[in-house]
């Protein structure tokens, strides 16, 4: 157990129950999600309507396998790429709620990629993970074709879980490709699914398609990680929010330790004052702590 004192796993695995905001509302957990969706959708609209940012719509496969690529007239042809993978427990959210991070990074010279993916139950989690590796292949092909030299990937929550696959797919990520990856940022993720797969709150009617047998193979905490040395030029940041549940915080801390023990350059940071949602909402604000953190990654 990641939180030995936990009495209610359903609650510990439901991020919206752990915010300290909206406590004057009858159901703060619903209010915070509503707020998250409203604010992030506004961020997405502002990019093109108010901030002079251009978006190219692309796709790496069928259905929701979509990519939005953001840049401005000041973005150089070989600008570094920043790739964001959204969360939503593999079953909700989409590009329209996942563009908060774009503006400040485009202003710092990045071309920013926000990707979408097919959701459960339309696909099982295993299938979704395999489609995510298709995306990785697609984005590295794109980077090679356009002579990109430097890439950073960030994933939030379930998106951080998906992103972990980048470390164990040598067939898709050659040593040459891993050398292009400047940093991996894992924000508020879950990396061991053994406790959550049979929770009705997280996995109603088992829409993720998990069972005792396959749950270990979809848990990054339990993977082998063999080709560690090819990642020696990549910095790995595992981040949790102060107002996430203890279970979530300990999952991140543990994951960073697993990676460090394997030999990766991984650190753990607990972000004060943030919860699971405003850590994303505030990526839209140039002077926020989370933005400053993302900026510092580049100059460390
Ligand atoms: N229904 C969940 C929402 C949730 O988990 C979530 C929502 C937006 C972005 C990330 C999320 N969590 C993990 O992927 C909750 O109420 O906490």
XYZ file of N, CA, C and O in Angstrom, residues 36 66 68 81-87 94-95 97-102 105 111-117 132 135 152-157 159-160 163 185 187 279-280 283 294:
172
model
N -11.919 23.142 -13.671
C -10.777 22.707 -14.483
C -11.143 22.709 -15.971
O -10.417 23.228 -16.815
N -5.150 12.180 -32.391
C -4.963 13.515 -32.977
C -3.781 14.229 -32.334
O -3.445 13.980 -31.173
N -2.341 18.297 -32.050
C -2.351 19.717 -32.375
C -0.945 20.254 -32.147
O -0.340 19.992 -31.101
N 11.022 20.755 -29.517
C 9.626 20.308 -29.397
C 9.300 20.042 -27.940
O 10.101 19.443 -27.219
N 8.123 20.454 -27.520
C 7.619 20.098 -26.192
C 6.314 19.336 -26.395
O 5.384 19.837 -27.024
N 6.249 18.138 -25.887
C 5.087 17.268 -26.109
C 4.334 17.083 -24.791
O 4.934 16.734 -23.774
N 3.009 17.311 -24.826
C 2.206 17.156 -23.609
C 1.172 16.036 -23.767
O 0.449 15.976 -24.764
N 1.109 15.180 -22.750
C 0.157 14.057 -22.729
C -0.835 14.283 -21.588
O -0.446 14.307 -20.414
N -2.102 14.431 -21.909
C -3.083 14.801 -20.879
C -3.514 13.602 -20.026
O -3.342 12.443 -20.400
N -4.131 13.923 -18.892
C -4.672 12.898 -17.999
C -6.175 12.790 -18.113
O -6.779 13.341 -19.044
N -9.667 15.733 -23.271
C -9.193 15.681 -24.660
C -8.310 16.907 -24.923
O -7.939 17.609 -23.980
N -8.000 17.169 -26.166
C -7.087 18.282 -26.466
C -7.649 19.616 -25.958
O -6.905 20.459 -25.467
N -9.078 20.441 -23.355
C -8.807 20.722 -21.942
C -7.324 20.564 -21.605
O -6.962 20.481 -20.432
N -6.483 20.536 -22.614
C -5.084 20.136 -22.386
C -4.054 21.088 -22.992
O -2.921 20.699 -23.240
N -4.465 22.329 -23.235
C -3.560 23.268 -23.910
C -3.067 24.384 -23.001
O -2.441 25.344 -23.475
N -3.312 24.273 -21.699
C -2.884 25.351 -20.801
C -1.379 25.580 -20.875
O -0.895 26.701 -20.779
N -0.643 24.525 -21.072
C 0.820 24.566 -21.024
C 1.431 25.257 -22.252
O 2.621 25.607 -22.253
N 0.602 25.470 -23.287
C 1.145 25.848 -24.601
C 1.719 27.265 -24.639
O 2.855 27.485 -25.097
N 5.232 28.248 -23.229
C 6.311 27.515 -23.895
C 6.533 28.032 -25.315
O 7.678 28.151 -25.765
N 8.115 24.697 -30.151
C 6.942 24.225 -30.881
C 6.287 23.214 -29.924
O 6.963 22.324 -29.412
N 5.002 23.389 -29.644
C 4.364 22.562 -28.619
C 3.339 21.620 -29.244
O 2.489 22.049 -30.037
N 3.452 20.370 -28.883
C 2.560 19.333 -29.389
C 1.645 18.884 -28.254
O 2.117 18.484 -27.190
N 0.345 18.979 -28.482
C -0.619 18.397 -27.545
C -1.281 17.233 -28.264
O -1.815 17.410 -29.357
N -1.193 16.062 -27.651
C -1.711 14.876 -28.342
C -2.974 14.362 -27.668
O -3.223 14.606 -26.500
N -3.777 13.687 -28.452
C -4.991 13.053 -27.930
C -4.905 11.554 -28.188
O -4.053 11.114 -28.956
N -5.769 10.804 -27.561
C -5.712 9.352 -27.742
C -7.096 8.762 -27.570
O -7.985 9.376 -26.971
N -0.286 4.370 -27.926
C 0.605 5.450 -27.490
C 2.021 5.249 -28.047
O 2.689 6.207 -28.420
N 2.105 6.602 -31.360
C 2.306 8.054 -31.320
C 3.790 8.398 -31.146
O 4.320 9.294 -31.809
N 11.269 17.633 -25.304
C 10.901 17.410 -23.913
C 9.478 16.861 -23.905
O 8.634 17.310 -24.681
N 9.232 15.881 -23.056
C 7.899 15.299 -22.931
C 7.389 15.526 -21.510
O 8.139 15.335 -20.548
N 6.114 15.887 -21.405
C 5.487 15.972 -20.085
C 4.144 15.251 -20.140
O 3.426 15.329 -21.138
N 3.832 14.532 -19.070
C 2.531 13.872 -18.983
C 1.921 14.176 -17.634
O 2.634 14.283 -16.636
N 0.599 14.308 -17.622
C -0.105 14.598 -16.375
C -0.984 13.410 -16.003
O -1.790 12.950 -16.828
N -0.814 12.917 -14.767
C -1.724 11.914 -14.229
C -1.720 10.653 -15.102
O -0.655 10.067 -15.298
N -1.702 10.565 -18.130
C -0.769 10.876 -19.226
C 0.677 10.621 -18.821
O 1.513 10.259 -19.655
N 0.986 10.810 -17.547
C 2.328 10.499 -17.048
C 2.539 8.989 -17.084
O 3.611 8.505 -17.449
N 3.226 8.045 -20.629
C 4.539 8.527 -21.070
C 5.677 7.610 -20.619
O 6.703 7.500 -21.300
N 9.003 14.840 -17.977
C 8.371 15.419 -16.787
C 7.103 14.618 -16.484
O 6.167 14.593 -17.290
N 4.043 14.430 -14.164
C 3.286 15.264 -13.229
C 2.134 14.475 -12.612
O 1.220 14.018 -13.331
N -2.165 22.588 -10.801
C -0.797 22.420 -11.301
C -0.805 22.470 -12.845
O 0.161 22.909 -13.466
N -1.921 22.067 -13.437
C -2.073 22.183 -14.894
C -2.625 23.556 -15.273
O -2.122 24.212 -16.192
N -0.037 26.208 -15.540
C 0.992 26.180 -16.593
C 0.728 27.268 -17.636
O 1.591 27.584 -18.433
N 9.198 24.573 -15.189
C 9.379 24.063 -16.556
C 10.477 24.834 -17.286
O 11.244 24.264 -18.060
